[in-house]
Amino acid sequence: MKNRHFFLYPLLSLLTAFSVFAQSTPEQIPVFDPGTTYATTRIPALVCTKKGTLLAFCEARVTGAGDWADIDLLMRRSADGGKTWEEPVVIAPREAKRPTSNITPIVDRDGKTIHLLYQRNYANAYYIKSTDEGKTWTEPKDITYAFEQFRPEYNWKVLAPGPGHAIQLEKGKNKGRIVIPIWLCEPNPKIPGGDHRPSCVATVYSDDAGKTWKRGAIVVNNSPEMVNPSENVAVELTDGRVMLNIRSESAPHQRLVAYSPDGISNWTKPVFDDELFDPVCMASLIRIPGDRTHKTALLFVNPDSQADPSMLNVANNFRKRQNLMAKVSFDEGQSWSIKKVLEPESAGYSDLAVGPDGTIYCLYETNQNSGGTWKYRVVLKKFNMAWLMDGQAEAKKIH
């Protein structure tokens, strides 16, 4: 009996700590604000280095809120889990009438390198890297040649990586491969939003740590069933397959999902995930490592406004960007058993990162207190699996 009591006290302490943290509400931490310099700050991207340094990125739009504005790409660093931030620095400066956007960072498994892609004027793709925790970056290298490989199969006029973090494969014969989700467009000025429509989804990749880049197969093209697939995010599954989670403007208002054995070829036909609502907005997806309190999991975040009564029975492809919700899957995306609201008010694009200690960081855009305008700011919330699983049955599934 003494031995049983001896082991009971640490267990009670663990459960108490688990419950106390779970009761707290994540604080909203400002990271980027347009102030008087910019019209808006949007399109967040986020990574956490092996040493725990957070690198937050955004598009600081100068001449307007639209995608074709003059744009500075900004970065801020935090070495204390987001409590304090260094001043913003411009990692890719604006060019007049040539938008610079779609930041796509990747932390290399070597523990030293941060790779980053972006585009300029939706016509050229660039690659830079840092080997000092984001303090300095290399000169940009034009890698548009990888996108040119899609011709003549797809005669794009618009290219875009990401946005948001990409992945590096950790399993199998392709271990080390950097996989970048992308979308391409053949603009049609005769349709609404035709500067970015119709579109298709694919990947580009590097097998030599960013030195050279190649195209992957086209995953899905615009069709009556799958309308204008565009921004997408990748995750590697435990069996080594790569899953793409794709935004579209399709009637079901559900995310599209496709699978590949290697992240570049033999993609399955995308299917709609009826548990993942799509208001027509970018989403974020990441793997959460398992520990003594939970199994490894996938975390998905996007605005889930499907319950908004003002939009019911409205014939509109788009829904409101509000009610940012986290959804957790313990079965590699087959179901999403944990659901929790991160931001009940206005919220749009987001990105996710996981720290060495298991802390989860969500960087997202919001236009609260801006009178319904597009004057977005970018904020951070941090939490852990205990908070996400508070009071829900999956919390008991310790592997």
mmCIF file of C-alpha atoms in Angstrom:
data_model
loop_
_atom_site.group_PDB
_atom_site.id
_atom_site.type_symbol
_atom_site.label_atom_id
_atom_site.label_comp_id
_atom_site.label_asym_id
_atom_site.label_seq_id
_atom_site.Cartn_x
_atom_site.Cartn_y
_atom_site.Cartn_z
ATOM 1 C CA MET A 1 0.000 0.000 0.000
ATOM 2 C CA LYS A 2 2.873 2.377 0.759
ATOM 3 C CA ASN A 3 4.217 1.912 -2.749
ATOM 4 C CA ARG A 4 0.817 2.666 -4.230
ATOM 5 C CA HIS A 5 0.598 5.909 -2.262
ATOM 6 C CA PHE A 6 4.158 6.771 -3.233
ATOM 7 C CA PHE A 7 3.255 6.663 -6.921
ATOM 8 C CA LEU A 8 -0.141 8.268 -6.410
ATOM 9 C CA TYR A 9 1.193 11.641 -5.233
ATOM 10 C CA PRO A 10 3.264 12.404 -8.371
ATOM 11 C CA LEU A 11 0.298 11.351 -10.500
ATOM 12 C CA LEU A 12 -2.022 13.688 -8.602
ATOM 13 C CA SER A 13 0.499 16.496 -8.974
ATOM 14 C CA LEU A 14 0.686 15.887 -12.710
ATOM 15 C CA LEU A 15 -3.092 15.878 -13.095
ATOM 16 C CA THR A 16 -3.415 19.016 -10.963
ATOM 17 C CA ALA A 17 -0.860 20.852 -13.068
ATOM 18 C CA PHE A 18 -2.605 19.605 -16.214
ATOM 19 C CA SER A 19 -5.940 20.914 -14.976
ATOM 20 C CA VAL A 20 -4.662 24.290 -13.725
ATOM 21 C CA PHE A 21 -3.053 25.122 -17.056
ATOM 22 C CA ALA A 22 -6.127 23.916 -18.892
ATOM 23 C CA GLN A 23 -8.328 26.414 -17.050
ATOM 24 C CA SER A 24 -6.361 29.449 -18.240
ATOM 25 C CA THR A 25 -7.370 31.365 -21.363
ATOM 26 C CA PRO A 26 -4.597 32.134 -23.850
ATOM 27 C CA GLU A 27 -3.616 35.783 -23.909
ATOM 28 C CA GLN A 28 -3.679 37.710 -27.182
ATOM 29 C CA ILE A 29 -0.171 39.084 -27.779
ATOM 30 C CA PRO A 30 0.221 41.840 -30.425
ATOM 31 C CA VAL A 31 3.019 41.109 -32.913
ATOM 32 C CA PHE A 32 2.394 43.245 -36.019
ATOM 33 C CA ASP A 33 0.298 46.419 -36.177
ATOM 34 C CA PRO A 34 -0.068 48.618 -39.281
ATOM 35 C CA GLY A 35 0.125 51.840 -37.258
ATOM 36 C CA THR A 36 0.473 54.854 -39.548
ATOM 37 C CA THR A 37 3.105 53.297 -41.822
ATOM 38 C CA TYR A 38 1.013 50.592 -43.451
ATOM 39 C CA ALA A 39 -2.560 50.182 -44.637
ATOM 40 C CA THR A 40 -2.729 46.731 -43.062
ATOM 41 C CA THR A 41 -0.601 43.842 -41.775
ATOM 42 C CA ARG A 42 -1.760 40.454 -42.990
ATOM 43 C CA ILE A 43 -0.834 36.901 -44.054
ATOM 44 C CA PRO A 44 1.123 35.559 -41.052
ATOM 45 C CA ALA A 45 3.810 32.889 -41.164
ATOM 46 C CA LEU A 46 5.489 31.360 -38.124
ATOM 47 C CA VAL A 47 8.265 28.922 -37.243
ATOM 48 C CA CYS A 48 10.054 27.961 -34.037
ATOM 49 C CA THR A 49 13.723 26.983 -34.243
ATOM 50 C CA LYS A 50 15.311 24.025 -32.463
ATOM 51 C CA LYS A 51 16.614 26.496 -29.868
ATOM 52 C CA GLY A 52 13.125 27.861 -29.240
ATOM 53 C CA THR A 53 13.437 31.160 -31.122
ATOM 54 C CA LEU A 54 10.149 32.278 -32.651
ATOM 55 C CA LEU A 55 10.305 33.871 -36.098
ATOM 56 C CA ALA A 56 7.069 35.646 -37.018
ATOM 57 C CA PHE A 57 6.470 37.054 -40.491
ATOM 58 C CA CYS A 58 3.757 39.087 -42.184
ATOM 59 C CA GLU A 59 2.910 41.128 -45.257
ATOM 60 C CA ALA A 60 2.911 44.845 -44.419
ATOM 61 C CA ARG A 61 0.789 46.322 -47.192
ATOM 62 C CA VAL A 62 1.529 49.957 -47.987
ATOM 63 C CA THR A 63 -0.745 51.280 -50.719
ATOM 64 C CA GLY A 64 -3.885 49.355 -49.798
ATOM 65 C CA ALA A 65 -5.249 46.169 -48.300
ATOM 66 C CA GLY A 66 -5.404 44.192 -51.542
ATOM 67 C CA ASP A 67 -3.122 41.385 -52.687
ATOM 68 C CA TRP A 68 -1.617 43.575 -55.431
ATOM 69 C CA ALA A 69 -0.549 46.416 -53.117
ATOM 70 C CA ASP A 70 3.054 47.516 -52.573
ATOM 71 C CA ILE A 71 4.199 45.212 -49.759
ATOM 72 C CA ASP A 72 7.113 44.920 -47.331
ATOM 73 C CA LEU A 73 7.795 41.466 -45.909
ATOM 74 C CA LEU A 74 8.395 41.910 -42.177
ATOM 75 C CA MET A 75 9.915 39.626 -39.545
ATOM 76 C CA ARG A 76 10.108 39.794 -35.760
ATOM 77 C CA ARG A 77 12.088 37.501 -33.444
ATOM 78 C CA SER A 78 11.300 36.382 -29.907
ATOM 79 C CA ALA A 79 13.702 34.450 -27.702
ATOM 80 C CA ASP A 80 11.353 34.112 -24.723
ATOM 81 C CA GLY A 81 8.302 32.315 -26.069
ATOM 82 C CA GLY A 82 6.580 35.393 -27.440
ATOM 83 C CA LYS A 83 6.691 37.472 -24.254
ATOM 84 C CA THR A 84 8.887 40.115 -25.871
ATOM 85 C CA TRP A 85 9.759 40.801 -29.487
ATOM 86 C CA GLU A 86 12.605 42.476 -31.302
ATOM 87 C CA GLU A 87 11.710 45.388 -33.572
ATOM 88 C CA PRO A 88 10.345 44.438 -37.016
ATOM 89 C CA VAL A 89 12.861 44.136 -39.838
ATOM 90 C CA VAL A 90 12.181 44.123 -43.575
ATOM 91 C CA ILE A 91 13.482 40.874 -45.081
ATOM 92 C CA ALA A 92 12.168 41.654 -48.579
ATOM 93 C CA PRO A 93 11.418 45.312 -49.398
ATOM 94 C CA ARG A 94 8.542 46.592 -51.467
ATOM 95 C CA GLU A 95 8.762 47.401 -55.149
ATOM 96 C CA ALA A 96 6.346 49.858 -56.735
ATOM 97 C CA LYS A 97 3.447 48.041 -58.340
ATOM 98 C CA ARG A 98 5.177 44.669 -57.840
ATOM 99 C CA PRO A 99 3.651 42.964 -54.765
ATOM 100 C CA THR A 100 5.994 40.913 -52.603
ATOM 101 C CA SER A 101 4.186 38.236 -50.609
ATOM 102 C CA ASN A 102 3.457 34.599 -49.721
ATOM 103 C CA ILE A 103 6.120 33.999 -47.066
ATOM 104 C CA THR A 104 6.818 30.266 -46.688
ATOM 105 C CA PRO A 105 9.439 29.350 -44.030
ATOM 106 C CA ILE A 106 10.842 25.926 -43.070
ATOM 107 C CA VAL A 107 13.111 24.998 -40.160
ATOM 108 C CA ASP A 108 15.659 22.447 -41.389
ATOM 109 C CA ARG A 109 16.210 19.254 -39.407
ATOM 110 C CA ASP A 110 19.926 20.174 -39.232
ATOM 111 C CA GLY A 111 18.951 22.547 -36.422
ATOM 112 C CA LYS A 112 20.796 25.442 -38.022
ATOM 113 C CA THR A 113 19.062 26.511 -41.225
ATOM 114 C CA ILE A 114 15.799 28.339 -41.836
ATOM 115 C CA HIS A 115 14.724 28.173 -45.478
ATOM 116 C CA LEU A 116 12.233 30.713 -46.831
ATOM 117 C CA LEU A 117 10.404 31.200 -50.133
ATOM 118 C CA TYR A 118 8.387 34.179 -51.309
ATOM 119 C CA GLN A 119 7.130 35.621 -54.583
ATOM 120 C CA ARG A 120 7.320 38.989 -56.311
ATOM 121 C CA ASN A 121 4.610 40.290 -58.644
ATOM 122 C CA TYR A 122 3.157 36.763 -58.725
ATOM 123 C CA ALA A 123 5.681 36.154 -61.514
ATOM 124 C CA ASN A 124 8.945 35.245 -59.781
ATOM 125 C CA ALA A 125 9.767 32.989 -56.828
ATOM 126 C CA TYR A 126 12.737 33.630 -54.542
ATOM 127 C CA TYR A 127 14.657 31.616 -51.974
ATOM 128 C CA ILE A 128 16.630 32.923 -49.001
ATOM 129 C CA LYS A 129 18.020 31.227 -45.913
ATOM 130 C CA SER A 130 19.368 32.030 -42.465
ATOM 131 C CA THR A 131 21.873 30.058 -40.391
ATOM 132 C CA ASP A 132 21.847 32.311 -37.305
ATOM 133 C CA GLU A 133 18.308 31.999 -35.927
ATOM 134 C CA GLY A 134 16.937 34.559 -38.381
ATOM 135 C CA LYS A 135 19.323 37.374 -37.468
ATOM 136 C CA THR A 136 20.645 37.632 -41.025
ATOM 137 C CA TRP A 137 19.526 36.288 -44.391
ATOM 138 C CA THR A 138 21.237 35.473 -47.665
ATOM 139 C CA GLU A 139 20.670 37.478 -50.827
ATOM 140 C CA PRO A 140 17.558 36.272 -52.676
ATOM 141 C CA LYS A 141 18.011 33.573 -55.306
ATOM 142 C CA ASP A 142 15.516 33.449 -58.172
ATOM 143 C CA ILE A 143 14.044 29.927 -58.378
ATOM 144 C CA THR A 144 11.275 30.689 -60.869
ATOM 145 C CA TYR A 145 12.794 27.989 -63.091
ATOM 146 C CA ALA A 146 11.111 25.369 -60.887
ATOM 147 C CA PHE A 147 7.710 26.903 -61.634
ATOM 148 C CA GLU A 148 8.510 27.198 -65.340
ATOM 149 C CA GLN A 149 8.675 23.395 -65.350
ATOM 150 C CA PHE A 150 4.859 23.334 -65.106
ATOM 151 C CA ARG A 151 4.610 24.634 -68.667
ATOM 152 C CA PRO A 152 3.202 23.639 -71.111
ATOM 153 C CA GLU A 153 0.967 21.450 -68.907
ATOM 154 C CA TYR A 154 -0.276 24.553 -67.112
ATOM 155 C CA ASN A 155 0.377 27.957 -68.691
ATOM 156 C CA TRP A 156 0.321 29.960 -65.463
ATOM 157 C CA LYS A 157 0.460 33.741 -65.214
ATOM 158 C CA VAL A 158 0.350 33.800 -61.398
ATOM 159 C CA LEU A 159 2.514 31.748 -59.021
ATOM 160 C CA ALA A 160 2.368 31.620 -55.240
ATOM 161 C CA PRO A 161 4.042 29.460 -52.572
ATOM 162 C CA GLY A 162 2.210 28.796 -49.312
ATOM 163 C CA PRO A 163 1.626 31.041 -47.506
ATOM 164 C CA GLY A 164 2.574 29.755 -44.059
ATOM 165 C CA HIS A 165 5.197 27.225 -43.003
ATOM 166 C CA ALA A 166 6.124 24.302 -45.252
ATOM 167 C CA ILE A 167 7.599 20.919 -44.310
ATOM 168 C CA GLN A 168 10.706 18.768 -44.499
ATOM 169 C CA LEU A 169 10.149 15.014 -44.702
ATOM 170 C CA GLU A 170 11.444 12.966 -41.772
ATOM 171 C CA LYS A 171 10.702 9.403 -42.891
ATOM 172 C CA GLY A 172 11.711 6.906 -45.562
ATOM 173 C CA LYS A 173 13.944 7.197 -48.593
ATOM 174 C CA ASN A 174 12.977 10.843 -49.162
ATOM 175 C CA LYS A 175 14.013 11.955 -45.684
ATOM 176 C CA GLY A 176 15.264 15.538 -45.828
ATOM 177 C CA ARG A 177 13.113 16.545 -48.818
ATOM 178 C CA ILE A 178 11.703 20.076 -48.514
ATOM 179 C CA VAL A 179 8.116 20.173 -49.794
ATOM 180 C CA ILE A 180 6.494 23.535 -50.583
ATOM 181 C CA PRO A 181 2.730 23.696 -51.205
ATOM 182 C CA ILE A 182 2.009 26.102 -54.075
ATOM 183 C CA TRP A 183 -0.821 27.296 -56.257
ATOM 184 C CA LEU A 184 -0.834 28.586 -59.836
ATOM 185 C CA CYS A 185 -3.352 30.622 -61.808
ATOM 186 C CA GLU A 186 -4.336 31.391 -65.391
ATOM 187 C CA PRO A 187 -6.180 34.684 -64.752
ATOM 188 C CA ASN A 188 -9.587 35.286 -66.302
ATOM 189 C CA PRO A 189 -10.540 38.998 -66.236
ATOM 190 C CA LYS A 190 -14.118 38.132 -67.141
ATOM 191 C CA ILE A 191 -14.906 36.562 -63.750
ATOM 192 C CA PRO A 192 -15.007 38.136 -60.250
ATOM 193 C CA GLY A 193 -11.571 38.050 -58.671
ATOM 194 C CA GLY A 194 -10.186 36.903 -62.001
ATOM 195 C CA ASP A 195 -6.666 38.106 -61.227
ATOM 196 C CA HIS A 196 -6.333 34.984 -59.025
ATOM 197 C CA ARG A 197 -8.811 32.652 -60.715
ATOM 198 C CA PRO A 198 -9.077 29.962 -62.054
ATOM 199 C CA SER A 199 -6.308 28.131 -60.218
ATOM 200 C CA CYS A 200 -4.648 24.805 -59.499
ATOM 201 C CA VAL A 201 -2.579 23.264 -56.679
ATOM 202 C CA ALA A 202 0.817 21.528 -56.768
ATOM 203 C CA THR A 203 4.138 21.344 -54.896
ATOM 204 C CA VAL A 204 7.741 22.271 -55.587
ATOM 205 C CA TYR A 205 10.556 20.547 -53.749
ATOM 206 C CA SER A 206 14.272 20.384 -53.008
ATOM 207 C CA ASP A 207 16.291 17.244 -52.267
ATOM 208 C CA ASP A 208 19.563 19.113 -51.677
ATOM 209 C CA ALA A 209 18.809 21.502 -48.804
ATOM 210 C CA GLY A 210 17.505 24.312 -50.990
ATOM 211 C CA LYS A 211 20.318 24.401 -53.549
ATOM 212 C CA THR A 212 18.061 23.372 -56.446
ATOM 213 C CA TRP A 213 14.306 23.109 -56.897
ATOM 214 C CA LYS A 214 11.962 21.013 -59.026
ATOM 215 C CA ARG A 215 8.238 20.793 -59.692
ATOM 216 C CA GLY A 216 5.931 18.094 -58.410
ATOM 217 C CA ALA A 217 2.729 16.863 -60.014
ATOM 218 C CA ILE A 218 -0.393 19.003 -60.205
ATOM 219 C CA VAL A 219 -2.667 17.820 -57.399
ATOM 220 C CA VAL A 220 -5.993 19.346 -58.432
ATOM 221 C CA ASN A 221 -7.141 21.781 -61.103
ATOM 222 C CA ASN A 222 -10.199 24.002 -61.265
ATOM 223 C CA SER A 223 -13.381 22.084 -62.128
ATOM 224 C CA PRO A 224 -17.137 22.386 -61.519
ATOM 225 C CA GLU A 225 -16.734 20.032 -58.541
ATOM 226 C CA MET A 226 -13.542 21.528 -57.089
ATOM 227 C CA VAL A 227 -13.680 25.252 -57.747
ATOM 228 C CA ASN A 228 -10.489 27.338 -57.710
ATOM 229 C CA PRO A 229 -8.303 25.263 -55.381
ATOM 230 C CA SER A 230 -5.542 27.540 -54.084
ATOM 231 C CA GLU A 231 -3.741 28.071 -50.762
ATOM 232 C CA ASN A 232 -2.830 24.756 -49.188
ATOM 233 C CA VAL A 233 -0.807 23.337 -46.324
ATOM 234 C CA ALA A 234 1.117 20.069 -45.974
ATOM 235 C CA VAL A 235 1.828 17.635 -43.156
ATOM 236 C CA GLU A 236 3.743 14.350 -43.078
ATOM 237 C CA LEU A 237 1.747 11.435 -41.670
ATOM 238 C CA THR A 238 3.164 8.756 -39.385
ATOM 239 C CA ASP A 239 3.231 6.261 -42.271
ATOM 240 C CA GLY A 240 5.377 8.629 -44.352
ATOM 241 C CA ARG A 241 2.661 9.863 -46.690
ATOM 242 C CA VAL A 242 2.140 13.585 -47.228
ATOM 243 C CA MET A 243 -1.327 15.051 -46.781
ATOM 244 C CA LEU A 244 -2.325 18.320 -48.444
ATOM 245 C CA ASN A 245 -5.198 20.306 -46.961
ATOM 246 C CA ILE A 246 -6.577 22.665 -49.603
ATOM 247 C CA ARG A 247 -8.691 25.817 -49.746
ATOM 248 C CA SER A 248 -11.271 26.004 -52.522
ATOM 249 C CA GLU A 249 -14.476 27.833 -53.422
ATOM 250 C CA SER A 250 -16.515 24.671 -53.799
ATOM 251 C CA ALA A 251 -20.182 24.408 -52.850
ATOM 252 C CA PRO A 252 -19.766 22.040 -49.862
ATOM 253 C CA HIS A 253 -17.713 24.664 -47.953
ATOM 254 C CA GLN A 254 -15.374 21.888 -46.834
ATOM 255 C CA ARG A 255 -11.598 21.543 -47.024
ATOM 256 C CA LEU A 256 -10.170 19.350 -49.759
ATOM 257 C CA VAL A 257 -7.675 16.643 -48.754
ATOM 258 C CA ALA A 258 -5.232 14.705 -50.971
ATOM 259 C CA TYR A 259 -2.413 12.228 -50.242
ATOM 260 C CA SER A 260 0.942 11.402 -51.837
ATOM 261 C CA PRO A 261 3.558 8.767 -50.932
ATOM 262 C CA ASP A 262 6.385 11.279 -51.384
ATOM 263 C CA GLY A 263 4.911 14.806 -51.426
ATOM 264 C CA ILE A 264 5.440 15.275 -55.161
ATOM 265 C CA SER A 265 3.705 12.516 -57.136
ATOM 266 C CA ASN A 266 0.891 9.943 -57.304
ATOM 267 C CA TRP A 267 -1.584 12.203 -55.536
ATOM 268 C CA THR A 268 -4.960 10.729 -54.709
ATOM 269 C CA LYS A 269 -8.037 12.462 -56.045
ATOM 270 C CA PRO A 270 -8.912 15.121 -53.437
ATOM 271 C CA VAL A 271 -11.954 14.504 -51.269
ATOM 272 C CA PHE A 272 -13.965 16.868 -49.107
ATOM 273 C CA ASP A 273 -13.482 16.550 -45.338
ATOM 274 C CA ASP A 274 -16.951 17.055 -43.867
ATOM 275 C CA GLU A 275 -15.500 17.926 -40.439
ATOM 276 C CA LEU A 276 -13.376 20.812 -41.708
ATOM 277 C CA PHE A 277 -15.466 23.827 -42.713
ATOM 278 C CA ASP A 278 -13.979 26.168 -45.325
ATOM 279 C CA PRO A 279 -15.210 29.781 -45.423
ATOM 280 C CA VAL A 280 -12.796 30.254 -48.374
ATOM 281 C CA CYS A 281 -9.731 31.182 -46.345
ATOM 282 C CA MET A 282 -6.187 29.976 -45.783
ATOM 283 C CA ALA A 283 -5.808 27.490 -42.900
ATOM 284 C CA SER A 284 -2.923 26.131 -40.831
ATOM 285 C CA LEU A 285 -1.979 22.541 -39.990
ATOM 286 C CA ILE A 286 0.845 21.035 -37.947
ATOM 287 C CA ARG A 287 1.887 17.852 -36.162
ATOM 288 C CA ILE A 288 1.940 17.899 -32.353
ATOM 289 C CA PRO A 289 4.480 15.413 -30.920
ATOM 290 C CA GLY A 290 3.144 12.930 -28.384
ATOM 291 C CA ASP A 291 4.154 12.904 -24.721
ATOM 292 C CA ARG A 292 3.034 11.251 -21.474
ATOM 293 C CA THR A 293 -0.318 13.081 -21.548
ATOM 294 C CA HIS A 294 -1.400 12.474 -25.144
ATOM 295 C CA LYS A 295 -0.655 10.672 -28.385
ATOM 296 C CA THR A 296 0.878 12.394 -31.388
ATOM 297 C CA ALA A 297 -1.797 14.497 -33.056
ATOM 298 C CA LEU A 298 -2.591 16.794 -35.953
ATOM 299 C CA LEU A 299 -3.750 20.332 -35.185
ATOM 300 C CA PHE A 300 -5.826 22.264 -37.735
ATOM 301 C CA VAL A 301 -6.853 25.921 -37.365
ATOM 302 C CA ASN A 302 -9.115 28.129 -39.492
ATOM 303 C CA PRO A 303 -12.229 30.329 -39.162
ATOM 304 C CA ASP A 304 -15.269 28.112 -38.627
ATOM 305 C CA SER A 305 -18.230 30.425 -39.161
ATOM 306 C CA GLN A 306 -20.671 27.792 -40.391
ATOM 307 C CA ALA A 307 -23.078 28.482 -37.513
ATOM 308 C CA ASP A 308 -23.399 32.189 -38.350
ATOM 309 C CA PRO A 309 -27.185 32.653 -38.795
ATOM 310 C CA SER A 310 -26.772 35.642 -41.127
ATOM 311 C CA MET A 311 -25.151 33.436 -43.773
ATOM 312 C CA LEU A 312 -27.553 30.498 -43.741
ATOM 313 C CA ASN A 313 -29.168 29.875 -47.132
ATOM 314 C CA VAL A 314 -27.133 32.697 -48.682
ATOM 315 C CA ALA A 315 -25.980 31.954 -52.230
ATOM 316 C CA ASN A 316 -22.393 33.089 -51.762
ATOM 317 C CA ASN A 317 -19.165 31.135 -52.113
ATOM 318 C CA PHE A 318 -17.573 33.057 -49.246
ATOM 319 C CA ARG A 319 -18.391 32.975 -45.544
ATOM 320 C CA LYS A 320 -17.327 35.246 -42.702
ATOM 321 C CA ARG A 321 -13.790 35.046 -41.378
ATOM 322 C CA GLN A 322 -14.531 34.782 -37.700
ATOM 323 C CA ASN A 323 -14.630 32.202 -34.897
ATOM 324 C CA LEU A 324 -11.077 30.904 -35.299
ATOM 325 C CA MET A 325 -11.239 27.273 -34.192
ATOM 326 C CA ALA A 326 -8.623 24.634 -33.357
ATOM 327 C CA LYS A 327 -9.439 21.025 -34.253
ATOM 328 C CA VAL A 328 -7.359 18.043 -33.124
ATOM 329 C CA SER A 329 -7.060 14.630 -34.769
ATOM 330 C CA PHE A 330 -5.546 11.579 -33.050
ATOM 331 C CA ASP A 331 -6.006 9.334 -36.115
ATOM 332 C CA GLU A 332 -3.969 11.152 -38.778
ATOM 333 C CA GLY A 333 -6.806 13.342 -40.005
ATOM 334 C CA GLN A 334 -9.496 10.674 -40.343
ATOM 335 C CA SER A 335 -11.577 12.421 -37.685
ATOM 336 C CA TRP A 336 -11.320 15.596 -35.601
ATOM 337 C CA SER A 337 -12.458 14.755 -32.085
ATOM 338 C CA ILE A 338 -11.292 17.863 -30.219
ATOM 339 C CA LYS A 339 -12.646 21.304 -31.130
ATOM 340 C CA LYS A 340 -11.936 24.540 -29.290
ATOM 341 C CA VAL A 341 -12.405 28.210 -30.162
ATOM 342 C CA LEU A 342 -9.203 30.267 -30.202
ATOM 343 C CA GLU A 343 -10.761 33.580 -31.225
ATOM 344 C CA PRO A 344 -14.543 34.109 -31.247
ATOM 345 C CA GLU A 345 -14.360 37.455 -33.051
ATOM 346 C CA SER A 346 -12.945 38.432 -36.428
ATOM 347 C CA ALA A 347 -9.983 36.274 -37.507
ATOM 348 C CA GLY A 348 -8.592 35.119 -40.832
ATOM 349 C CA TYR A 349 -5.283 33.633 -41.937
ATOM 350 C CA SER A 350 -3.150 31.826 -39.347
ATOM 351 C CA ASP A 351 0.005 29.791 -38.925
ATOM 352 C CA LEU A 352 1.167 27.344 -36.261
ATOM 353 C CA ALA A 353 4.451 26.380 -34.612
ATOM 354 C CA VAL A 354 5.415 24.038 -31.763
ATOM 355 C CA GLY A 355 8.207 24.855 -29.314
ATOM 356 C CA PRO A 356 10.780 22.406 -27.910
ATOM 357 C CA ASP A 357 8.798 22.271 -24.650
ATOM 358 C CA GLY A 358 5.521 21.419 -26.405
ATOM 359 C CA THR A 359 4.065 24.924 -26.291
ATOM 360 C CA ILE A 360 1.829 25.573 -29.295
ATOM 361 C CA TYR A 361 1.891 28.998 -30.937
ATOM 362 C CA CYS A 362 -0.826 30.339 -33.230
ATOM 363 C CA LEU A 363 -0.107 33.549 -35.149
ATOM 364 C CA TYR A 364 -3.218 34.952 -36.792
ATOM 365 C CA GLU A 365 -4.735 38.057 -38.329
ATOM 366 C CA THR A 366 -7.637 39.941 -36.790
ATOM 367 C CA ASN A 367 -9.360 43.241 -37.499
ATOM 368 C CA GLN A 368 -10.996 43.732 -34.140
ATOM 369 C CA ASN A 369 -11.716 47.371 -33.288
ATOM 370 C CA SER A 370 -11.115 48.491 -36.867
ATOM 371 C CA GLY A 371 -14.713 49.285 -37.725
ATOM 372 C CA GLY A 372 -15.091 46.394 -40.125
ATOM 373 C CA THR A 373 -12.322 47.663 -42.398
ATOM 374 C CA TRP A 374 -9.360 45.700 -43.733
ATOM 375 C CA LYS A 375 -6.951 47.318 -41.247
ATOM 376 C CA TYR A 376 -5.761 43.992 -39.915
ATOM 377 C CA ARG A 377 -3.164 43.387 -37.248
ATOM 378 C CA VAL A 378 -1.375 40.136 -36.472
ATOM 379 C CA VAL A 379 -1.465 38.632 -32.977
ATOM 380 C CA LEU A 380 -0.178 35.532 -31.187
ATOM 381 C CA LYS A 381 -1.806 33.108 -28.795
ATOM 382 C CA LYS A 382 0.089 30.314 -27.071
ATOM 383 C CA PHE A 383 -1.284 27.251 -25.322
ATOM 384 C CA ASN A 384 -0.664 23.515 -25.047
ATOM 385 C CA MET A 385 -2.508 20.252 -25.520
ATOM 386 C CA ALA A 386 -3.752 20.339 -21.947
ATOM 387 C CA TRP A 387 -5.696 23.507 -22.708
ATOM 388 C CA LEU A 388 -7.023 22.114 -25.980
ATOM 389 C CA MET A 389 -8.170 18.853 -24.363
ATOM 390 C CA ASP A 390 -9.565 20.336 -21.150
ATOM 391 C CA GLY A 391 -12.535 18.230 -20.073
ATOM 392 C CA GLN A 392 -12.605 16.149 -23.261
ATOM 393 C CA ALA A 393 -12.289 12.386 -23.365
ATOM 394 C CA GLU A 394 -9.232 12.201 -25.605
ATOM 395 C CA ALA A 395 -7.159 13.728 -22.788
ATOM 396 C CA LYS A 396 -7.234 10.332 -21.081
ATOM 397 C CA LYS A 397 -5.612 8.549 -24.007
ATOM 398 C CA ILE A 398 -2.008 8.426 -22.847
ATOM 399 C CA HIS A 399 0.237 6.374 -25.129
#
